[in-house]
Each structure stands twice: as structure tokens, then as C-alpha cells.
Coordinates of C-alpha atoms in Angstrom, one line a residue:
M1 CA -0.2 0.2 -0.1
R2 CA 2.9 2.2 0.9
K3 CA 4.6 1.6 -2.5
I4 CA 1.2 2.7 -4.1
Y5 CA 0.8 5.7 -2.2
L6 CA 4.5 6.8 -3.2
L7 CA 3.9 6.2 -6.7
L8 CA 1.0 8.4 -6.6
S9 CA 2.8 11.2 -4.9
A10 CA 5.3 10.9 -7.5
L11 CA 2.9 11.0 -10.3
L12 CA 1.0 14.0 -8.8
L13 CA 4.3 15.8 -8.5
C14 CA 5.2 15.2 -12.0
F15 CA 1.6 16.3 -13.0
C16 CA 2.1 19.6 -10.9
D17 CA 5.2 20.5 -12.8
A18 CA 3.9 19.5 -16.0
Q19 CA 0.9 22.0 -15.2
A20 CA 3.1 24.9 -13.9
R21 CA 5.1 24.7 -17.3
K22 CA 2.1 24.8 -19.4
T23 CA 0.3 27.7 -17.2
K24 CA 3.7 29.5 -17.6
T25 CA 3.6 29.5 -21.2
E26 CA -0.2 30.5 -21.6
D27 CA 0.1 33.0 -19.0
D28 CA 3.1 34.7 -20.3
N29 CA 5.1 34.0 -17.3
S30 CA 8.1 31.8 -18.3
T31 CA 10.7 31.2 -15.8
L32 CA 13.5 29.8 -17.6
M33 CA 14.8 31.5 -20.7
L34 CA 17.5 29.8 -23.0
R35 CA 19.2 32.5 -25.0
L36 CA 20.7 31.4 -28.2
S37 CA 23.0 33.1 -30.5
I38 CA 22.8 33.8 -34.2
H39 CA 24.9 30.5 -34.6
N40 CA 22.3 28.5 -33.7
T41 CA 19.8 29.7 -36.4
R42 CA 22.0 31.0 -39.0
T43 CA 21.5 27.8 -41.2
E44 CA 18.6 25.3 -41.4
E45 CA 21.5 22.7 -40.6
A46 CA 22.5 24.7 -37.5
W47 CA 19.0 25.1 -36.2
N48 CA 18.3 21.4 -36.7
D49 CA 21.3 20.7 -34.4
M50 CA 20.0 22.9 -31.8
L51 CA 16.6 21.5 -32.4
S52 CA 17.7 18.0 -32.0
A53 CA 19.4 19.2 -28.4
L54 CA 16.3 20.6 -27.2
R55 CA 14.2 17.5 -27.8
Q56 CA 16.5 15.5 -26.2
A57 CA 16.4 18.0 -23.4
S58 CA 12.5 18.3 -22.8
G59 CA 11.9 20.6 -20.3
C60 CA 15.3 22.5 -19.9
C61 CA 13.4 25.9 -20.9
D62 CA 10.0 27.4 -20.9
E63 CA 11.3 29.6 -23.5
V64 CA 13.7 30.4 -26.3
W65 CA 15.4 34.0 -27.2
F66 CA 16.4 33.8 -30.6
S67 CA 19.3 36.5 -31.7
T68 CA 19.4 39.0 -34.4
G69 CA 23.1 38.8 -34.6
I70 CA 26.2 41.1 -33.6
S71 CA 26.8 42.4 -37.4
M72 CA 25.4 44.6 -39.5
P73 CA 24.6 42.7 -43.0
S74 CA 22.2 43.7 -45.6
M75 CA 18.3 43.8 -45.0
Q76 CA 18.1 40.7 -47.4
V77 CA 20.1 38.8 -44.8
H78 CA 17.7 39.9 -41.5
E79 CA 14.9 39.3 -44.0
Q80 CA 16.3 35.5 -44.4
N81 CA 16.8 35.1 -40.7
A82 CA 13.4 36.4 -39.7
E83 CA 11.8 33.9 -42.2
R84 CA 13.7 31.0 -40.5
L85 CA 12.9 32.1 -37.0
K86 CA 9.0 32.5 -38.1
R87 CA 9.4 28.7 -38.8
A88 CA 11.4 27.8 -35.9
K89 CA 9.0 29.6 -33.8
E90 CA 6.1 27.4 -35.0
T91 CA 8.2 24.3 -34.1
L92 CA 9.1 25.5 -30.7
R93 CA 5.2 26.3 -30.3
Q94 CA 4.3 22.6 -30.5
M95 CA 6.6 21.7 -28.1
G96 CA 5.3 24.2 -25.5
I97 CA 8.0 26.8 -25.7
A98 CA 7.7 29.9 -25.9
T99 CA 9.8 32.4 -28.3
S100 CA 11.3 36.0 -27.7
L101 CA 14.2 37.9 -29.8
Q102 CA 17.2 39.4 -28.8
V103 CA 18.4 42.7 -30.7
Q104 CA 21.9 41.8 -30.2
M105 CA 23.5 44.6 -32.1
T106 CA 22.7 48.2 -31.6
I107 CA 25.4 50.6 -31.0
G108 CA 28.0 47.5 -30.9
H109 CA 29.9 45.6 -28.2
G110 CA 33.4 46.7 -29.4
D111 CA 36.0 46.1 -32.2
D112 CA 37.4 42.8 -30.7
L113 CA 33.9 40.9 -31.3
G114 CA 32.6 43.1 -34.3
Q115 CA 35.6 42.8 -36.7
T116 CA 34.8 39.0 -37.4
E117 CA 31.3 39.9 -38.3
D118 CA 29.5 40.8 -41.4
W119 CA 29.5 44.7 -41.6
T120 CA 28.8 45.7 -45.3
S121 CA 25.9 47.6 -44.8
K122 CA 27.6 50.2 -42.3
T123 CA 28.3 53.4 -44.2
W124 CA 28.5 55.6 -41.0
T125 CA 30.7 57.0 -38.4
G126 CA 31.5 54.7 -35.9
W127 CA 31.6 55.2 -31.8
T128 CA 34.3 58.0 -31.2
G129 CA 35.8 58.6 -28.0
S130 CA 36.9 61.8 -26.6
T131 CA 40.4 60.9 -27.2
G132 CA 39.5 60.8 -31.0
V133 CA 40.0 56.8 -31.1
E134 CA 37.3 55.4 -33.3
A135 CA 35.5 51.8 -32.8
K136 CA 34.8 50.9 -36.4
Y137 CA 32.6 48.2 -35.4
C138 CA 30.6 50.0 -33.2
N139 CA 27.9 52.8 -34.4
C140 CA 27.3 56.5 -33.7
P141 CA 23.8 56.6 -32.2
R142 CA 23.0 60.0 -34.0
Q143 CA 23.8 59.1 -37.8
P144 CA 20.5 59.1 -39.6
D145 CA 21.6 56.3 -41.8
Y146 CA 22.4 54.3 -38.8
L147 CA 19.0 55.1 -37.2
E148 CA 17.0 54.3 -40.4
Y149 CA 18.8 50.7 -40.6
V150 CA 17.9 50.1 -36.9
R151 CA 14.1 51.0 -38.0
L152 CA 14.2 48.8 -40.9
M153 CA 15.7 46.1 -39.0
S154 CA 13.1 46.2 -36.3
R155 CA 10.4 46.0 -38.9
I156 CA 11.6 43.0 -40.2
Y157 CA 11.9 41.1 -36.7
A158 CA 8.9 42.5 -35.3
Q159 CA 7.0 40.0 -37.7
V160 CA 8.3 37.3 -35.8
H161 CA 6.0 38.4 -33.4
P162 CA 8.3 37.3 -30.2
R163 CA 6.7 37.3 -26.8
T164 CA 9.5 39.7 -25.8
I165 CA 11.9 41.9 -27.6
W166 CA 15.2 42.2 -25.5
I167 CA 17.6 45.0 -26.4
D168 CA 21.0 43.7 -25.9
D169 CA 23.6 45.4 -23.2
D170 CA 25.8 47.5 -25.9
L171 CA 22.9 50.2 -25.8
R172 CA 25.3 51.9 -23.4
Y173 CA 27.4 55.1 -23.5
D174 CA 30.6 53.5 -22.5
N175 CA 32.6 50.4 -22.8
H176 CA 32.6 50.4 -26.8
Q177 CA 36.7 49.6 -27.1
P178 CA 38.8 50.9 -28.4
A179 CA 37.1 54.0 -28.5
T180 CA 36.3 54.5 -24.9
I181 CA 39.7 53.5 -23.5
D182 CA 40.8 56.4 -21.2
S183 CA 37.9 58.1 -22.8
R184 CA 35.0 60.4 -21.1
I185 CA 31.4 58.6 -21.5
G186 CA 29.4 59.3 -24.9
C187 CA 30.2 59.3 -28.5
W188 CA 32.5 62.3 -29.4
C189 CA 32.3 62.4 -33.3
Q190 CA 32.0 65.3 -35.1
T191 CA 28.3 64.8 -35.5
C192 CA 27.7 64.3 -32.0
V193 CA 30.0 67.3 -30.8
S194 CA 28.3 69.7 -33.3
A195 CA 24.8 68.9 -32.2
F196 CA 25.8 68.9 -28.6
G197 CA 27.3 72.7 -29.7
A198 CA 24.2 73.5 -31.2
Q199 CA 22.2 72.9 -28.1
E200 CA 24.8 74.5 -26.0
Q201 CA 24.9 77.7 -28.4
K202 CA 28.6 77.4 -28.8
A203 CA 31.3 75.8 -31.6
W204 CA 32.6 73.1 -29.7
T205 CA 35.5 71.1 -31.0
R206 CA 36.2 67.9 -29.6
E207 CA 39.5 68.7 -27.8
S208 CA 38.0 72.4 -26.4
L209 CA 34.8 70.2 -25.3
N210 CA 37.1 68.0 -23.5
E211 CA 39.1 70.6 -22.0
A212 CA 36.2 72.7 -21.0
M213 CA 34.4 69.6 -19.0
A214 CA 37.4 69.1 -17.1
N215 CA 36.5 71.9 -14.7
D216 CA 32.8 72.4 -15.3
P217 CA 31.1 69.3 -13.7
A218 CA 27.4 71.0 -14.9
L219 CA 28.7 70.8 -18.5
E220 CA 29.7 67.1 -17.9
K221 CA 26.3 66.6 -16.4
R222 CA 24.4 67.9 -19.4
W223 CA 26.7 65.9 -21.7
Q224 CA 25.9 62.8 -20.0
Q225 CA 22.3 63.2 -20.3
F226 CA 22.7 64.5 -24.0
S227 CA 24.5 60.8 -24.4
I228 CA 21.6 59.2 -22.6
E229 CA 19.1 60.6 -25.3
A230 CA 20.9 59.1 -28.1
L231 CA 20.3 55.8 -26.5
Q232 CA 17.1 56.6 -25.9
R233 CA 16.3 57.6 -29.4
V234 CA 17.4 54.0 -30.6
A235 CA 15.4 52.4 -28.2
R236 CA 12.5 54.4 -29.1
I237 CA 13.0 53.4 -32.5
I238 CA 13.2 49.5 -32.0
A239 CA 9.8 49.8 -29.6
E240 CA 8.1 52.0 -32.1
E241 CA 8.5 49.8 -35.1
T242 CA 7.7 46.8 -33.0
H243 CA 4.7 47.9 -31.6
A244 CA 3.4 49.1 -35.0
V245 CA 3.5 45.5 -36.4
S246 CA 3.3 43.4 -33.1
P247 CA 1.5 45.3 -30.3
E248 CA 1.4 42.4 -28.2
T249 CA 5.1 41.9 -28.0
R250 CA 6.8 42.9 -24.8
M251 CA 9.8 45.1 -24.5
G252 CA 12.9 44.1 -22.4
Y253 CA 16.4 45.7 -21.7
Q254 CA 19.8 43.7 -20.8
K255 CA 22.1 46.0 -18.7
T256 CA 25.1 45.6 -16.2
F257 CA 24.1 46.1 -12.6
I258 CA 26.5 49.1 -11.8
D259 CA 25.2 51.6 -9.6
D260 CA 26.0 54.7 -11.8
D261 CA 24.4 53.2 -14.5
T262 CA 20.9 53.6 -12.9
T263 CA 20.5 56.9 -15.2
V264 CA 20.7 55.0 -18.2
V265 CA 18.9 51.7 -17.3
K266 CA 15.8 53.9 -16.2
A267 CA 16.0 56.0 -19.1
V268 CA 15.7 53.5 -21.5
L269 CA 13.1 51.4 -19.5
Q270 CA 11.0 54.6 -19.2
T271 CA 11.2 55.0 -22.9
L272 CA 10.0 51.3 -23.6
Y273 CA 7.1 51.4 -21.2
E274 CA 6.0 54.7 -22.9
V275 CA 6.0 54.0 -26.5
S276 CA 4.9 50.2 -26.0
G277 CA 2.3 51.2 -23.5
Q278 CA 2.9 48.0 -21.8
K279 CA 5.4 47.1 -18.3
V280 CA 8.8 46.2 -19.5
R281 CA 11.2 43.7 -18.3
Y282 CA 14.7 44.0 -17.2
R283 CA 17.6 41.4 -17.2
A284 CA 20.4 42.4 -15.0
G285 CA 23.9 40.7 -15.3
G286 CA 27.5 40.6 -16.1
G287 CA 30.5 38.4 -15.1
A288 CA 31.1 35.1 -13.6
Y289 CA 31.2 33.2 -16.9
Y290 CA 33.4 30.4 -15.9
D291 CA 33.6 27.9 -13.2
R292 CA 37.1 28.5 -12.2
Y293 CA 35.8 31.5 -10.5
Q294 CA 34.0 28.9 -8.6
P295 CA 30.4 28.8 -7.5
V296 CA 30.9 31.4 -4.7
E297 CA 31.5 34.4 -7.4
Q298 CA 28.1 33.4 -9.2
I299 CA 26.1 33.7 -5.9
L300 CA 27.8 37.0 -5.2
K301 CA 26.5 37.8 -9.0
S302 CA 23.1 37.2 -7.7
M303 CA 23.4 39.1 -4.7
W304 CA 24.7 42.0 -6.8
A305 CA 21.7 41.8 -9.1
A306 CA 19.2 41.9 -6.2
R307 CA 20.9 45.1 -4.6
F308 CA 20.8 46.9 -8.1
K309 CA 17.4 45.9 -8.1
S310 CA 16.8 47.9 -4.8
V311 CA 19.2 50.7 -6.0
L312 CA 17.2 51.4 -9.1
G313 CA 13.9 51.5 -7.1
S314 CA 11.7 48.6 -8.4
P315 CA 10.2 51.0 -10.6
D316 CA 6.4 49.7 -11.0
Y317 CA 6.4 49.7 -14.9
V318 CA 8.7 46.8 -14.7
E319 CA 7.0 43.5 -14.4
S320 CA 9.7 41.2 -14.3
W321 CA 13.5 40.9 -13.2
C322 CA 15.4 38.4 -15.3
P323 CA 19.0 37.8 -14.3
E324 CA 21.8 37.0 -16.7
V325 CA 23.1 33.3 -16.1
E326 CA 25.7 33.1 -18.7
S327 CA 28.8 31.0 -20.1
Y328 CA 30.6 33.2 -22.7
P329 CA 32.6 32.1 -24.8
R330 CA 30.9 28.7 -24.6
H331 CA 33.2 26.2 -24.9
Y332 CA 33.3 22.5 -23.7
G333 CA 35.3 23.3 -20.7
S334 CA 33.3 26.3 -19.9
R335 CA 30.6 26.4 -17.0
T336 CA 28.6 23.1 -16.0
A337 CA 25.2 22.8 -15.8
Q338 CA 25.0 22.4 -11.8
S339 CA 26.8 26.0 -11.7
V340 CA 24.1 27.2 -14.0
L341 CA 21.4 25.6 -12.0
L342 CA 22.7 26.9 -8.5
E343 CA 23.3 30.5 -9.8
G344 CA 19.7 30.3 -11.0
F345 CA 18.5 29.2 -7.5
A346 CA 20.2 31.9 -5.8
A347 CA 19.1 34.6 -8.2
L348 CA 15.7 33.6 -7.4
A349 CA 16.5 33.4 -3.6
F350 CA 17.5 36.8 -3.6
G351 CA 14.5 38.3 -5.2
M352 CA 14.6 37.3 -9.1
D353 CA 11.7 36.8 -11.1
D354 CA 12.7 34.5 -13.7
V355 CA 16.1 33.1 -15.3
S356 CA 17.7 33.9 -18.5
M357 CA 20.5 31.0 -19.5
Y358 CA 23.2 32.0 -22.3
V359 CA 24.7 28.4 -21.9
T360 CA 24.9 26.7 -25.4
D361 CA 27.7 26.8 -27.9
R362 CA 28.5 28.9 -31.0
G363 CA 28.5 25.5 -32.9
A364 CA 31.5 24.0 -31.7
E365 CA 29.8 20.9 -30.0
S366 CA 27.6 18.3 -31.5
P367 CA 23.6 17.9 -30.5
D368 CA 24.5 15.2 -28.5
L369 CA 27.3 16.5 -26.4
K370 CA 25.1 19.9 -26.1
A371 CA 22.4 17.8 -24.7
R372 CA 24.3 15.7 -22.5
S373 CA 26.5 18.0 -20.8
M374 CA 24.3 21.2 -20.5
L375 CA 20.4 20.9 -21.6
C376 CA 19.8 17.5 -20.0
P377 CA 21.0 18.1 -16.4
L378 CA 19.1 21.5 -16.8
A379 CA 16.1 19.6 -17.6
D380 CA 16.8 17.5 -14.7
G381 CA 16.9 20.2 -12.3
A382 CA 14.2 22.7 -14.1
P383 CA 11.3 21.8 -11.9
V384 CA 12.8 22.8 -8.8
L385 CA 13.5 26.1 -10.2
R386 CA 10.2 26.6 -11.5
A387 CA 8.7 25.6 -8.5
Y388 CA 10.5 27.8 -6.2
A389 CA 9.6 30.6 -8.6
R390 CA 6.3 29.8 -8.3
A391 CA 6.1 29.4 -4.7
N392 CA 8.1 32.7 -4.0
R393 CA 5.4 34.7 -5.6
G394 CA 3.3 37.3 -3.3
T395 CA 6.2 36.8 -0.5
Q396 CA 9.2 38.8 0.8
A397 CA 12.5 38.0 1.6
V398 CA 13.9 38.5 5.1
G399 CA 17.4 38.9 6.4
F400 CA 20.2 41.1 7.5
R401 CA 22.0 43.7 5.1
S402 CA 25.8 44.8 5.8
A403 CA 27.2 48.2 5.7
I404 CA 30.5 46.8 4.4
G405 CA 30.4 44.7 1.5
L406 CA 28.5 41.7 0.0
R407 CA 31.3 39.4 0.1
S408 CA 31.6 39.8 4.0
L409 CA 27.8 39.6 4.1
F410 CA 27.9 36.1 1.9
E411 CA 30.6 34.9 4.3
F412 CA 28.4 35.8 7.1
G413 CA 25.4 33.8 5.5
L414 CA 27.2 30.5 5.4
T415 CA 26.4 30.4 8.9
T416 CA 22.7 29.8 7.8
L417 CA 21.4 33.2 9.5
P418 CA 19.8 35.0 6.5
I419 CA 21.1 37.8 4.4
L420 CA 19.5 40.3 2.3
T421 CA 20.7 42.3 -0.5
G422 CA 17.5 43.7 -2.3
E423 CA 14.1 44.1 -1.4
G424 CA 12.6 42.7 1.7
K425 CA 12.2 42.8 5.6
N426 CA 15.5 44.0 6.8
L427 CA 16.5 42.6 10.2
A428 CA 19.4 44.8 10.6
V429 CA 22.4 46.3 9.2
L430 CA 25.4 44.8 10.3
D431 CA 28.8 46.6 10.5
E432 CA 32.3 45.2 10.4
D433 CA 32.3 43.9 13.9
A434 CA 29.0 42.1 13.9
L435 CA 29.9 40.3 10.7
R436 CA 33.5 39.1 12.0
R437 CA 32.1 37.9 15.5
V438 CA 29.4 35.7 13.4
S439 CA 31.9 33.8 11.2
I440 CA 32.4 30.1 10.4
Y441 CA 36.2 30.8 10.3
G442 CA 37.8 29.6 13.3
Q443 CA 34.9 29.0 15.3
P444 CA 33.8 25.6 16.6
S445 CA 30.4 24.6 15.6
A446 CA 28.9 24.8 19.4
K447 CA 29.8 28.7 19.4
I448 CA 28.4 29.1 15.7
Q449 CA 25.1 27.6 17.3
E450 CA 25.5 29.9 20.3
Y451 CA 25.4 33.1 18.2
R452 CA 22.6 31.4 16.1
N453 CA 20.2 31.3 19.0
E454 CA 21.5 35.0 20.5
I455 CA 20.4 36.5 17.2
S456 CA 17.4 34.3 16.6
E457 CA 16.0 35.4 20.4
K458 CA 16.9 39.1 19.6
Y459 CA 15.6 39.6 16.0
A460 CA 12.8 36.8 16.0
L461 CA 14.1 35.1 13.0
P462 CA 11.6 33.2 10.9
V463 CA 13.8 30.0 10.6
L464 CA 16.6 28.5 12.7
C465 CA 19.5 26.3 11.4
Q466 CA 19.8 23.8 14.6
S467 CA 22.6 21.9 13.0
P468 CA 26.3 22.4 12.0
F469 CA 25.6 23.3 8.6
V470 CA 27.7 25.4 6.4
G471 CA 25.4 27.0 3.7
Q472 CA 22.7 29.8 3.0
V473 CA 19.2 29.7 4.2
F474 CA 16.7 31.7 2.7
P475 CA 13.1 32.5 4.4
R476 CA 10.5 33.8 2.5
V477 CA 7.3 35.2 4.1
T478 CA 3.8 36.5 3.4
A479 CA 2.6 39.9 4.0
D480 CA 1.5 38.8 7.6
G481 CA 4.9 37.4 8.5
A482 CA 3.9 33.5 8.0
L483 CA 6.8 31.6 6.5
R484 CA 5.8 30.0 2.9
T485 CA 9.2 28.7 1.4
V486 CA 12.6 28.2 3.0
G487 CA 15.5 27.9 0.3
I488 CA 18.7 26.3 1.4
I489 CA 22.1 26.1 -0.5
N490 CA 25.1 23.9 0.5
C491 CA 28.2 25.6 0.1
R492 CA 30.3 22.5 0.7
I493 CA 32.2 20.3 -1.8
D494 CA 30.5 17.4 0.0
E495 CA 27.0 16.1 1.2
Q496 CA 25.7 17.7 4.3
G497 CA 22.7 16.6 6.6
P498 CA 20.5 15.8 8.3
I499 CA 19.7 19.2 8.7
R500 CA 17.3 20.3 11.5
L501 CA 15.4 23.6 11.1
S502 CA 13.2 25.3 13.7
L503 CA 10.5 27.3 12.0
P504 CA 8.9 30.0 14.9
A505 CA 6.9 31.7 12.0
L506 CA 5.6 28.8 10.4
P507 CA 1.5 28.9 10.6
K508 CA 0.4 26.6 13.5
D509 CA -2.5 24.6 11.2
T510 CA 0.7 23.8 9.0
K511 CA 1.1 19.7 9.2
K512 CA 3.5 18.6 6.5
A513 CA 6.1 20.2 4.3
L514 CA 7.6 19.3 1.0
W515 CA 11.2 19.2 0.4
R516 CA 12.3 19.6 -2.9
E517 CA 16.1 19.3 -4.0
M518 CA 17.6 20.2 -7.5
K519 CA 17.9 16.9 -9.4
K520 CA 16.4 14.9 -6.6
K521 CA 13.1 13.2 -6.0
S522 CA 10.5 15.4 -3.7
V523 CA 10.2 14.3 0.0
R524 CA 7.5 14.9 2.1
L525 CA 8.6 15.9 5.8
K526 CA 6.9 15.5 8.9
I527 CA 6.6 19.0 10.9
F528 CA 7.5 18.2 14.7
R529 CA 7.3 20.1 17.8
D530 CA 9.9 20.6 20.5
E531 CA 9.5 21.1 24.1
N532 CA 8.5 24.7 23.7
D533 CA 5.9 23.9 21.2
T534 CA 7.8 25.2 18.2
P535 CA 7.5 23.6 14.9
Y536 CA 10.7 22.2 13.1
V537 CA 11.5 19.9 10.4
V538 CA 14.5 17.7 9.4
V539 CA 15.9 17.8 6.1
P540 CA 17.7 14.4 5.3
S541 CA 20.5 15.5 3.3
I542 CA 21.7 18.0 0.4
Q543 CA 24.3 17.1 -2.1
A544 CA 27.4 18.9 -2.5
W545 CA 27.0 22.5 -4.0
N546 CA 23.5 21.8 -4.4
A547 CA 20.2 23.8 -3.9
G548 CA 16.4 23.1 -3.0
F549 CA 13.7 24.2 -0.7
L550 CA 10.9 23.6 1.6
E551 CA 7.5 24.8 0.8
F552 CA 4.6 24.7 3.4

């Protein structure tokens, strides 16, 4: 009888995961997005290889992002690419996978990437720095011919009717090498300098403007705004042409999470929102592209993304926060699927809504290898990520902030005391002394537990680890403070467990908990009560550098 019960329970969990994926696709709420490059769709053969890998790894993603490429070929090339994407979109629809599109080339990423691509249509000036150096495989955003090119290209790809158009992070006023090396922000070509001079009613040259700016912060501020407006114009054209052809398509923006970039990010997002009349999406990211940086760096990256969300102010016109989980350039020796899953889990734990994964190769791997080494393992862990994102909706994170730095806060969090870098319920802001006092380094486990108990009594933690466990614990509570989920990351290179968790914020009528570890079978856990009538559970174990969550 027990075997029948376990079988039915397993079938029910599988059904719930399948229904969750179906609902997300129908309700425009994908959780796992697989971002492709132009190399995956440039020919029918390349797309068939990618499709073969996707079929082998059913369930690895809810949505695929196609790409326009990082070149500036003829419009005929774009038209041919768009036709292939239309057919590919229909194939994916039949597989239950939604389709979005990344405009991967606006200003350009830099000459080191662009020089190997097709730039036959470029007849205008490249991005120029204040030193006079030009990035020939980047674009000045004020050139009329360039803006017309963007308009025509956007009109072509809008006919694919993607769920979302994502503008890549090259829509920025810096980091267009070699022009931006030792340069002030913005494009300093003659067109831009003359346009700014007309606005200022002064005949600047590049040299005289640069010299004047060195002693005039107000002038430099106006130049910054002038440069941002040029980026907004590009975003506006893409949104206008998209909305005219495909009004149902949402707009999204990809950008790094440097605090100084809030002005650019807000300006572009507001433009996309105003033109499309719909809430927009934002993908934060940058860095930690290799496993050689270790999973710690990728968890820190998730902490930065959550912090940037709160720094930006989480404007209400942004409906989805989607972090970048990337392996670039993707080769066989790059990131493992496990590190991709772990970063995705950490991002959701710290307050992101979805996960964007750029982890496939650029044609160097066979479909079988691609499926076996990356996509199939992702499919194995995907149900937990989907379930975690779903269970966290309508909740807020709870934890401590740091007045020092995120790495110190991360190490503090290894004691399982909850930490907070983005939005949520802040228990306290910890200084350097507090972070040092509660540290796993140089402390016996009994002392760590003593510190945990002290802090729990002082701050009324919603969850308290009562086992010698090295990792991070993420409580999520509802508006009235009731515990909804507890995420856990094992930050050791070995299995840890059993782990006893005291749950003082758990509603009294809660009888059972579901433990869902990535790539493992879900387990129903009994809720016990200690001598003080406080509920607690015992998580049996967590695999090395893996994660899971309790759902009540």
C-alpha cells in the first residue's frame, strides 16, 4: 500500500510540474529562458542541430530567445533570418516553448567582437571617444543612416511576433573598445559634438569640449544627459516599429548592474514603457562566466543583481526581473550545468523573478554533447527552479544587510543566518564587527550555534538552523509574516545532513512540508514540535554545491 501511495505522490508532483510549465507558457510567465546566438539559427542545419538537442532535453526551458546577431548585414540577410525564425517559432510552439528575440546589436559591443562579423551595410561613423579613437565596428547613435537601418531591421523582426524583444546591453554610453579606453562617456564624433554645440549655442570642437568639461561638472552632466538621450532614441525606434507590427510584444532591456548606470537603465526602460504602453522587463547581469571563478562568485553575482534592483528602486513599470546566467564564450570546458542551476536558484532566492541562460555553444559542440553536458542536466533541475519561483510569488525575503560589502555578508550567511541584498524585510544593518563575530572561520560549531540562538532571540528569525551546516538559508514570508518557503544552498563540496530547522514563523495549522532538492526526488517531511511547541523539520541531506527548498 505504501508503494502505491509513493507512486501516486510522485505522479502528482510530475503532473503539477507539467501544469506549471503549461500555465506559464499560456499566461506569459516563463521562468527559464534559454538564450541562443545567431549561430544556432543562421542556417537550417544549425537550427536542426539545436532543435535536436532541445528535443533530447525536454523541459530544460520555457522560452527560447533568438538573436538578430552582432553584425550589420544587408536587410535581405535579416529578412532571410526572420523567415527561419518564424518557422522555428512554430516548431517550438508545438513543443510548448515560447519565443522571444534579442536585438543583439545596437551600438555594438566593441571591435574585438565585431571585426569578425558582416558589416557590409555600415556606411556611417563609428563610436568615437574623447581621445579621437574610433570603434569602427560600433555605431554612432546619431547618424541618420544608422537610425534608418535600426528602423528597417526592427520592422523585419517584429513580423516574427516574439513574446518579448530584448535589447542587448551594448545600448550604453561606455565600454565600446577601443574608443572608450581612457575616454569620457558618450560618442565624440563630429556629428555628436556639433549637435551638442548647437544645443549649448557654442561652437565646440572635440578638444575644446573635453578641456572645458574637465573644470565644469555641470557641463559634463549636460553631456551625460545628451548621451543618454541618444540611446533613448535608438530604444524608441525599436519599440515604435515593434509595436506598430506586433502590439502584443513586450519590450525588455539587458544591462549590467553597476550602480552608476541607474540613469541609463531608468531612461531606456521608461522610453520602452512609454512607447509600448506595456510594462517592461529587465535583465541584470555581468561576469562570473566560468566555473574557474567557483560557485561563490556566481552567488555573489546574484547578490549584486538583487542589490541593483533595490538601488534602481524597482519601478512599478518593470514587471519582470530576469538575471543573466551566462557562460561566454561557450566551449566544452566552460561552465557546468550544475553551476548554472545553482546561480539560477540563488538569483530567485535573492529576489529575481525569472532566469535567462546563455549557455549553449556557437557551433563547436555536437547536438548530443550539447544535450548531455548542458541541456539534459538543466532539464533535471528545472522543475525545482520553476516550483521555487512559483512558490515565492507574493512573498518577501527576510534577512540582514551589510554596511561593509557583499562578500563579507556572503560569508556571514554561510552560518545559515539569513541575508538580504535586495528588497524585503530588513532585520538589521550589520557592521564589520558584527560580521566578524559571527563567522564560520575559526569558530567551533557549538559557538556558531550559540551565536545563532542569540541572534534568533534578538531579531525573531522566521527560521533557525539547529545543525552544524555550512550554507545559506533563505526564508520567504507573506505580508502577515507567515513562513511560505525556505531555500537552502549547500556551500560545501560534500553532502551535508541531516539538517534540523526550527520554524517559529510557520502557521500553527501547517501539518506537512515538501522538500524539493534540484535533480533529486521530492520528499514529504513531517513537522515536529519541540519542548516549547515550536515547529521544526529535519531535511535529510543536501548534495554538494546543490540547493533546494521547503514549501509549506
